[in-house]
Short mmCIF file of C-alpha atoms and ligand atoms in Angstrom, two decimals:
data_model
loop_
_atom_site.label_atom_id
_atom_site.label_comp_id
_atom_site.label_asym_id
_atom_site.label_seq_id
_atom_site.Cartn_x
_atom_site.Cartn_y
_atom_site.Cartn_z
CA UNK A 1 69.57 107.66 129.41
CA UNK A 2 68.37 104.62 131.67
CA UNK A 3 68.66 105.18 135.27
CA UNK A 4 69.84 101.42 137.39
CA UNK A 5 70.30 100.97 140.93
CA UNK A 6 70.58 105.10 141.43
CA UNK A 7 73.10 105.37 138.33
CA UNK A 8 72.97 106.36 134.60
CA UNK A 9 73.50 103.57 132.58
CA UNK A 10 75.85 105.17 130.32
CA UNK A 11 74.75 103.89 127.30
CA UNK A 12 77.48 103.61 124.66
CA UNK A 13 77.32 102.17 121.69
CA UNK A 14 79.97 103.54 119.43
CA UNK A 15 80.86 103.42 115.81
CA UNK A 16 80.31 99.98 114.37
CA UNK A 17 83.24 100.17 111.99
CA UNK A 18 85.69 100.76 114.96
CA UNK A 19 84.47 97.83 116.68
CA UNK A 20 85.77 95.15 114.62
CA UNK A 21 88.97 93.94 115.88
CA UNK A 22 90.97 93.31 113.12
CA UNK A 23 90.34 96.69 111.61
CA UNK A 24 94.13 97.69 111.11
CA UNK A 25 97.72 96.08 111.22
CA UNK A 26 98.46 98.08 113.95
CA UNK A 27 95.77 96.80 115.99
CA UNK A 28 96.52 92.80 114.62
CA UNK A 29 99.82 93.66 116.07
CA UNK A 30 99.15 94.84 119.45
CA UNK A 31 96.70 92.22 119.85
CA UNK A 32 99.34 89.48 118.85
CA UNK A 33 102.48 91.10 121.09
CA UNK A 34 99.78 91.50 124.65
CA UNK A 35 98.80 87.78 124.18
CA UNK A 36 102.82 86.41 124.38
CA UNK A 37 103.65 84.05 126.75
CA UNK A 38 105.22 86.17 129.34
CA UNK A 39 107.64 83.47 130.76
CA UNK A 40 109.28 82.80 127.14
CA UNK A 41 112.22 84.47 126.97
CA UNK A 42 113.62 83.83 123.34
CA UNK A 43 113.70 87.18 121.54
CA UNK A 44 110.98 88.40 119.33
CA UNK A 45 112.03 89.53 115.36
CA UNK A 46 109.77 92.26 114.74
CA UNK A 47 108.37 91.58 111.50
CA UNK A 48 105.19 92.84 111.23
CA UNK A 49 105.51 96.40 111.10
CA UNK A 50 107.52 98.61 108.22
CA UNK A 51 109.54 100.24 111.23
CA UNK A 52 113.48 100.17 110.09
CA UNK A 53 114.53 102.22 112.87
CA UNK A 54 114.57 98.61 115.27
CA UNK A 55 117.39 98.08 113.21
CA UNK A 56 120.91 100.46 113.95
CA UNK A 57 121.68 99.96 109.91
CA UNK A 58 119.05 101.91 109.41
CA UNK A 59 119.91 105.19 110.26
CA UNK A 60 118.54 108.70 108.98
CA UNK A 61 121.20 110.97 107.18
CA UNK A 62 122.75 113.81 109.40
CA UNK A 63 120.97 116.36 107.47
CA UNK A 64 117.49 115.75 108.87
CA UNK A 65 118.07 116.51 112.20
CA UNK A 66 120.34 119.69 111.63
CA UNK A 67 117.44 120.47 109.30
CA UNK A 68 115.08 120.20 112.06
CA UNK A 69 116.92 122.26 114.56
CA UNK A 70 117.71 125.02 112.36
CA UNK A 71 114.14 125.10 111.32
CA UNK A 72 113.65 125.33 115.14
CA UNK A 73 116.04 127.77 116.04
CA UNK A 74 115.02 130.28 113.65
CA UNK A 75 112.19 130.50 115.59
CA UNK A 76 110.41 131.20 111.73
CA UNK A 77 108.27 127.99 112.27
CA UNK A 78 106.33 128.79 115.58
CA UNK A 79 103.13 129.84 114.30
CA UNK A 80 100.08 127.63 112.93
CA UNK A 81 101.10 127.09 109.87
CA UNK A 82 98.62 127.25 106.86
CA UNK A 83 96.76 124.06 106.68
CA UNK A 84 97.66 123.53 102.92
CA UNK A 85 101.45 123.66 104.34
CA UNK A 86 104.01 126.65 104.32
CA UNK A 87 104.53 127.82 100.55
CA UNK A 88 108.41 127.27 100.76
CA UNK A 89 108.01 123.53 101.94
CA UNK A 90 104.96 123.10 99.17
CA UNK A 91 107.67 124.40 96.36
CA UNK A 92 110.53 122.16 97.49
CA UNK A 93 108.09 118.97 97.25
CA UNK A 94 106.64 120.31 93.79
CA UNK A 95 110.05 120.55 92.56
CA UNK A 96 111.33 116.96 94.42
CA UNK A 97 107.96 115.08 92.99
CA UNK A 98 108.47 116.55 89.40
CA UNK A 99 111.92 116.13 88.78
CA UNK A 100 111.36 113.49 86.18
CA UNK A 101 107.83 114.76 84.91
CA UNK A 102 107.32 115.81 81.31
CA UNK A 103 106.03 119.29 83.13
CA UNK A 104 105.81 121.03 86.19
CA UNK A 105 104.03 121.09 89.27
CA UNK A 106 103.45 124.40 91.35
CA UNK A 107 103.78 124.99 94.76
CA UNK A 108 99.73 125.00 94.97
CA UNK A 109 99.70 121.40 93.86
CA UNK A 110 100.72 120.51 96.93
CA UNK A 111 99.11 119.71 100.31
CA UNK A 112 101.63 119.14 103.48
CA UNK A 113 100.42 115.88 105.66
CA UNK A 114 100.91 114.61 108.63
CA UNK A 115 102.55 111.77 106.97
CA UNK A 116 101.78 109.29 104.37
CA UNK A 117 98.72 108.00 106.77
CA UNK A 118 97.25 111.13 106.95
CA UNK A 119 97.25 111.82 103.21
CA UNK A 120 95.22 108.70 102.95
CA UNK A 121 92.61 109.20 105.80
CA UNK A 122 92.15 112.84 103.59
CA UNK A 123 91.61 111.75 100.08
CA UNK A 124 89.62 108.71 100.98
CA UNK A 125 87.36 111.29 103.47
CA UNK A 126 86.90 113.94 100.09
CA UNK A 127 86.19 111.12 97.72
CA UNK A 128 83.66 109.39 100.16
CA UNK A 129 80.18 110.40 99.47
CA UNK A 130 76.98 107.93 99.36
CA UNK A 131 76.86 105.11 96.89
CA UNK A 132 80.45 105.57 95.62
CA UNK A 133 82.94 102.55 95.45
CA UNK A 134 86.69 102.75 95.38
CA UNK A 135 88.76 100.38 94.11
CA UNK A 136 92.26 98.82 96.29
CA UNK A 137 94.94 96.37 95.29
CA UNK A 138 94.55 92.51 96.83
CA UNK A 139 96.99 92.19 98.44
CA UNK A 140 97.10 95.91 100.03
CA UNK A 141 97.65 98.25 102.03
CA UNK A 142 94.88 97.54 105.35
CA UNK A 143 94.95 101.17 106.32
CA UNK A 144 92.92 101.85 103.08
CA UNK A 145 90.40 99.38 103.74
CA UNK A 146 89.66 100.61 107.57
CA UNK A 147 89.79 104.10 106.51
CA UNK A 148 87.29 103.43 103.30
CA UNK A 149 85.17 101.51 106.34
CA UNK A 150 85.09 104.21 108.54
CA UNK A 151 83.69 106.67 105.36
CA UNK A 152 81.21 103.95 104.54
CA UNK A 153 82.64 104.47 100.82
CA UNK A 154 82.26 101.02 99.29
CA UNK A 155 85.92 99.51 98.48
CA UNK A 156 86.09 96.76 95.64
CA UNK A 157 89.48 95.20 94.90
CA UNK A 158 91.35 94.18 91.88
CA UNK A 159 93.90 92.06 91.93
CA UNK A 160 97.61 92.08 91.42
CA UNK A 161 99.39 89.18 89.76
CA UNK A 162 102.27 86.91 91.29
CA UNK A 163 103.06 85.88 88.13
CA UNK A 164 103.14 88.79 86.61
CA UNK A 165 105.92 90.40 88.74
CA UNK A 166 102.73 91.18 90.85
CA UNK A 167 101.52 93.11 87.92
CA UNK A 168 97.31 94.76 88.27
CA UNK A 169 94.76 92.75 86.43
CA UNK A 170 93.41 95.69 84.16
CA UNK A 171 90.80 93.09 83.05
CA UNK A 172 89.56 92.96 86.75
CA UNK A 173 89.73 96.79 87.20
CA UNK A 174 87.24 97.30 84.06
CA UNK A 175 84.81 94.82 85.48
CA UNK A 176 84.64 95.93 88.67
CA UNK A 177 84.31 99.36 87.92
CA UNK A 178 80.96 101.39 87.27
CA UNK A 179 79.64 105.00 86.93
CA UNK A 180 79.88 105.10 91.02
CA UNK A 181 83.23 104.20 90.81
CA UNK A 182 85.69 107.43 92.28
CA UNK A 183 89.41 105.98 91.76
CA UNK A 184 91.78 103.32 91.67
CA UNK A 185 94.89 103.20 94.22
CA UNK A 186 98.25 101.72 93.39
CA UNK A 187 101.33 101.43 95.50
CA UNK A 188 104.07 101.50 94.13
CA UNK A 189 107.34 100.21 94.99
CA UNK A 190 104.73 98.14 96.92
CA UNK A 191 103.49 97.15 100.28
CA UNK A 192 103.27 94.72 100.54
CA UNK A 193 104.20 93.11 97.39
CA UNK A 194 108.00 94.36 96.90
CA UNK A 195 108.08 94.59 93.28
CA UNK A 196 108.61 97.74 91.18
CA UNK A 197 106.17 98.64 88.14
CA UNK A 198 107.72 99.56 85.12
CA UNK A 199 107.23 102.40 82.65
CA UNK A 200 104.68 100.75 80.24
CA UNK A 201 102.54 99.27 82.97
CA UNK A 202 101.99 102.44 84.80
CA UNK A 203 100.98 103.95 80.99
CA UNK A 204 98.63 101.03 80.67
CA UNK A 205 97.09 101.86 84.11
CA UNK A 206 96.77 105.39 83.24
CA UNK A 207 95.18 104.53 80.08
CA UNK A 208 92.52 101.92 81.77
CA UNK A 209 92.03 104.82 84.47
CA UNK A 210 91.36 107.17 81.96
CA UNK A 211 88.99 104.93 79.84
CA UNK A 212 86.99 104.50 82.84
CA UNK A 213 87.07 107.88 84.00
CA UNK A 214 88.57 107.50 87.29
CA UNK A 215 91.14 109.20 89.32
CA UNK A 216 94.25 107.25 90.23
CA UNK A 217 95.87 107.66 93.62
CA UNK A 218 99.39 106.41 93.63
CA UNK A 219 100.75 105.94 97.10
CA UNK A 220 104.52 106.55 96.76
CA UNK A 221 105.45 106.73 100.50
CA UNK A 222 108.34 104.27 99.15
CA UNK A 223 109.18 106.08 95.94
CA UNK A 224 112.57 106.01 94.62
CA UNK A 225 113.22 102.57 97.12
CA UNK A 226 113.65 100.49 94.06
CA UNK A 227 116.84 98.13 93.73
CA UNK A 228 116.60 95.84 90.93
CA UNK A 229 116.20 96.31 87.54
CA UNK A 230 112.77 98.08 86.89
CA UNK A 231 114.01 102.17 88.06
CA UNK A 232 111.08 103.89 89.80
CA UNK A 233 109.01 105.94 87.79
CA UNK A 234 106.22 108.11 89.51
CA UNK A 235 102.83 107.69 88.22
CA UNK A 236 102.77 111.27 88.02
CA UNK A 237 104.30 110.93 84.97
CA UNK A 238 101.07 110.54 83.32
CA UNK A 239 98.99 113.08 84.63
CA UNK A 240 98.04 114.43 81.40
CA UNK A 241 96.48 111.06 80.52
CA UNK A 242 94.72 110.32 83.68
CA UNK A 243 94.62 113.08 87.04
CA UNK A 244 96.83 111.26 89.85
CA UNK A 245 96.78 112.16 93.33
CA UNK A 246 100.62 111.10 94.57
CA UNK A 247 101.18 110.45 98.59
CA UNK A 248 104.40 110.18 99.87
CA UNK A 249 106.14 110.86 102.98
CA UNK A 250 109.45 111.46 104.76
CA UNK A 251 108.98 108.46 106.89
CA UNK A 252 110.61 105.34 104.61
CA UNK A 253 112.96 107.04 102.40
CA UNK A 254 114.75 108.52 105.20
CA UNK A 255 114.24 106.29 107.91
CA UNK A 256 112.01 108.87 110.34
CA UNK A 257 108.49 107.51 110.50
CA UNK A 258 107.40 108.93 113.58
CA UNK A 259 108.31 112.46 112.36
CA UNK A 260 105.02 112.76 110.47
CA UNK A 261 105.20 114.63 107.43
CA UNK A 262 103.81 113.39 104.11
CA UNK A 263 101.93 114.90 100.91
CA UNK A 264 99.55 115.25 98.73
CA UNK A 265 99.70 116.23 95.27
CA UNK A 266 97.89 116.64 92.34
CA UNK A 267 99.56 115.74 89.41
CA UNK A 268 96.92 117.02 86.49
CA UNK A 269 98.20 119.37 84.21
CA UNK A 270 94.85 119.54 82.70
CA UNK A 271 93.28 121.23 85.89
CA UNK A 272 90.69 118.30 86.62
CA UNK A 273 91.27 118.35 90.23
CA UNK A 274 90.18 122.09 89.90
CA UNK A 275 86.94 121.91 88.10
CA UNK A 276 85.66 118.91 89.47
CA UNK A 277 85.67 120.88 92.94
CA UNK A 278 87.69 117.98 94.54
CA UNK A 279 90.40 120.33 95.80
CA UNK A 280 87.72 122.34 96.99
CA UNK A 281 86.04 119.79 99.00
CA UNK A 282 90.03 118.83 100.46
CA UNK A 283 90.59 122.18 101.64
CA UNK A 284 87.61 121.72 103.41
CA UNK A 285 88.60 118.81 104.48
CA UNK A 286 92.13 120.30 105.49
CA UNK A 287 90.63 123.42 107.61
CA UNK A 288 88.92 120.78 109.94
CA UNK A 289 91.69 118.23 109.94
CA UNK A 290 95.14 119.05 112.07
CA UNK A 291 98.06 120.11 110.25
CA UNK A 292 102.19 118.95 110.53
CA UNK A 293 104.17 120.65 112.63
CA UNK A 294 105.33 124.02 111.48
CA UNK A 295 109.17 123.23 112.55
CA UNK A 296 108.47 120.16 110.32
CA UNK A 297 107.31 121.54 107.60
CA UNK A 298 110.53 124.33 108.05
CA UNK A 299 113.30 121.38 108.03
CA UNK A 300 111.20 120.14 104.72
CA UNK A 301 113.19 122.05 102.02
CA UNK A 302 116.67 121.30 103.13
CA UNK A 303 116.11 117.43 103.76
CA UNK A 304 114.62 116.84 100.28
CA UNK A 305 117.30 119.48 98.98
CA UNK A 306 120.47 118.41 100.86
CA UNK A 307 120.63 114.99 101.27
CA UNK A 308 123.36 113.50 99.47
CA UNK A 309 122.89 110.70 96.97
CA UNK A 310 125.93 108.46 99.01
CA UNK A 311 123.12 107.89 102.10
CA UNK A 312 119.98 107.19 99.29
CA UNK A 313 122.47 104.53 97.82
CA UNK A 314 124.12 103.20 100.99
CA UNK A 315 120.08 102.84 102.61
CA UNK A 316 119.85 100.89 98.73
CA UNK A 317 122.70 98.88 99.07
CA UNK A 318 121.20 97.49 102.85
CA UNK A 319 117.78 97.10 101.75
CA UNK A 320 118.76 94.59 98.29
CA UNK A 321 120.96 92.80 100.67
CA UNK A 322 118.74 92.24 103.54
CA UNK A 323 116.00 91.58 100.48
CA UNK A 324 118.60 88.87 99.21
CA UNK A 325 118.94 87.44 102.63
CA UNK A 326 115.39 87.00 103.43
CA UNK A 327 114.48 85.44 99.70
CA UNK A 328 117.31 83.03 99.89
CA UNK A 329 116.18 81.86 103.41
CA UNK A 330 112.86 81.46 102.53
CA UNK A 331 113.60 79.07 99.37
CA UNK A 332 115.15 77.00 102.16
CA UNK A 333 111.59 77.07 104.56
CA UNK A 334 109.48 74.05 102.70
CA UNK A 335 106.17 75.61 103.77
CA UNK A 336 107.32 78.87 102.64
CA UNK A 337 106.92 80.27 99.01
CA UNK A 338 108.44 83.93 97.64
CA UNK A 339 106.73 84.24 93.94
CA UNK A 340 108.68 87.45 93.22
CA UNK A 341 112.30 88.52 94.36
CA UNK A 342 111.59 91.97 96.09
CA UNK A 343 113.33 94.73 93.56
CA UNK A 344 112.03 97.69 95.69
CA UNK A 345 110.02 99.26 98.65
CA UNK A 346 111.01 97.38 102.64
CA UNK A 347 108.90 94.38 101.74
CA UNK A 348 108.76 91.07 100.40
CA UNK A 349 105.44 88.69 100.38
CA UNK A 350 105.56 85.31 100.83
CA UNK A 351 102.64 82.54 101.10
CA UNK A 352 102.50 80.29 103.62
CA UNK A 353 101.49 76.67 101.47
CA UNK A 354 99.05 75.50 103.60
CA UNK A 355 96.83 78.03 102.96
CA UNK A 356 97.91 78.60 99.06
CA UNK A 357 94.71 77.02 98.00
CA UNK A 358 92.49 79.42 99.48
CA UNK A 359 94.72 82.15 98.58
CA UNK A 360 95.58 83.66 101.96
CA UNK A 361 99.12 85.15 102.12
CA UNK A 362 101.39 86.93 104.93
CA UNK A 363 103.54 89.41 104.21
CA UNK A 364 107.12 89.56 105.73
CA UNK A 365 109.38 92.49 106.60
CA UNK A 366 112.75 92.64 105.23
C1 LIG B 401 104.22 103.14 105.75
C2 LIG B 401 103.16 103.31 104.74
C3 LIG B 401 102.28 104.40 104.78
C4 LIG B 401 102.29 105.38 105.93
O1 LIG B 401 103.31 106.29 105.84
P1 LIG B 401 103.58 107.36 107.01
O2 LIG B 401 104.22 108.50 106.33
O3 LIG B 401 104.45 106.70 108.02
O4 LIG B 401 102.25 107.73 107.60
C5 LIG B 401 101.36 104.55 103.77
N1 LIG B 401 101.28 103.66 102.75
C6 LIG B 401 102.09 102.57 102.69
C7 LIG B 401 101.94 101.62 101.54
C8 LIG B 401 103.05 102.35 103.68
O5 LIG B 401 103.82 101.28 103.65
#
């Protein structure tokens, strides 16, 4: 340490992948609301954040909360819980996430989260060692990208296709992937892209995935948000063809993001997880990390058991309007373009013409 005018020079240099400004959409945003000019007064729509709860339509269902306290009051959920998660909340998300599966997940599939963002700051830290590449969706998810950064795992991106209903470019997948290659990630209903992907896709996926011999993490923190006419199927689905690592939280699908609790789970009948010592290396991961709250993880099995299907279809019904709203408007912006109606997740993307050519593209909350 230098010594100047009688005082250390403290002499900081930090970690060069947290310098970089733009490193998050969080961060974008903050930026963006402190530079505002003060003395303007018209009212800001907040747009660039997934955060429903600005809106009062968009209201969690009474059973969360009274899930929450009696959780809490039973004073059951005081203790540090394990960090794989409490067994009873692990069973009720292995039953929730393989409802529709051709089999069934156990309770020790499952790895409680302190939501969705957590789950991906976990498997990208276990799949993150030197040389390896991972490969994202363009357009994506940023939080994926910074965390990748910040592991110094290499992320290469395939691309998804307007056209197609924003459908992945398998043919871009199998070039960019290479022995170094760890896994794909999808997102789906996506974020930012709005669209839904059907049954035969996600088989194709699987079957490129599996080809290559890659896992495939399917980020379905919107799952079951889909309201046109592709239904939501869970990648988990076809575990047996490819292993999938599913994330998926509490926070969008009933309206409580800052309640963080989220998942991971391994859906791999055929044990690959296992013998490849990757859930090894996450529970290692998982005994240094922090865990959900224990009250949290108590309310878990009566929200995903008790909520009734009227509040999933009335939050449905809001979404596909607001979603009609915001598609209609922008056919009437002229330097606005929507390539794909939104059919599921909170968002809709849109490019902004002027910079079409060079393939830059905003997305827009709906
Ligand atoms: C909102 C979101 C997350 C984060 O979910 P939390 O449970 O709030 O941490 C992860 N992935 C995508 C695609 C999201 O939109």
């Amino acid at each position: 340490m230098e010594v100047m005018n009688g005082h250390k020079k403290w002499g900081f240099q930090g970690n060069p992948e947290l310098i970089a400004s733009s490193i998050s959409v969080r961060g974008v945003l903050t930026k963006l609301m402190a530079n505002r000019n003060k003395d303007d007064k018209r009212p800001t729509i907040p747009l660039g954040r997934a955060d429903p709860t600005e809106f009062p339509s968009y209201r969690t269902t009474p059973v969360a909360p009274d899930a929450v306290a009696d959780a809490t009051y039973s004073y059951n959920f005081n203790c540090y819980p394990p960090t794989v998660g409490i067994a009873e909340a692990r069973r009720a998300v292995a039953e929730y996430v393989s409802k529709d599966f051709p089999y069934q997940l156990s309770p020790d599939d499952v790895y409680l989260t302190a939501g969705c963002t957590q789950a991906i700051e976990i498997v990208v830290s276990v799949l993150a060692r030197p040389n390896a590449n991972i490969l994202f969706p363009r357009p994506g998810y940023p939080q994926y990208e910074a965390r990748a950064s910040c592991s110094k795992l290499e992320a290469r991106h395939f691309d998804l296709i307007p056209e197609k209903g924003w459908e992945v470019d398998l043919d871009s997948v199998e070039a960019l992937a290479d022995e170094n290659t760890v896994a794909m990630v999808i997102i789906n209903p996506s974020n930012p892209c709005g669209n839904v992907f059907t049954y035969q896709h996600l088989k194709e996926i699987a079957e490129t995935a599996s080809k290559l011999g890659i896992f495939v993490i399917s980020d379905e923190v919107y799952g079951h948000l889909a309201f046109g006419s592709n239904p939501f199927v869970p990648m988990g689905v076809f575990g047996s063809t490819v292993p999938v690592l599913t994330l998926g939280s509490i926070a969008k699908r009933w309206i409580v993001p800052g309640w963080r609790l989220g998942w991971i789970v391994t859906s791999d009948p055929n044990g690959i997880f296992h013998q490849s010592g990757f859930v090894e290396c996450m529970k290692n991961f998982l005994d240094i990390t922090t865990d959900p709250p224990t009250n949290m993880q108590g309310a878990l099995t009566q929200i995903l058991k008790h909520t009734k299907e009227d509040f999933y279809s009335k939050i449905l019904t809001t979404i596909r309007g607001a979603a009609d709203i915001l598609y209609d408007r922008i056919q009437e912006i002229p330097c606005l373009t929507c390539p794909h109606k939104p059919d599921g997740s909170m968002v809709a993307m849109s490019f902004f013409f002027p910079f079409l050519v060079t393939g830059e593209a905003k997305s827009t909350t709906t």
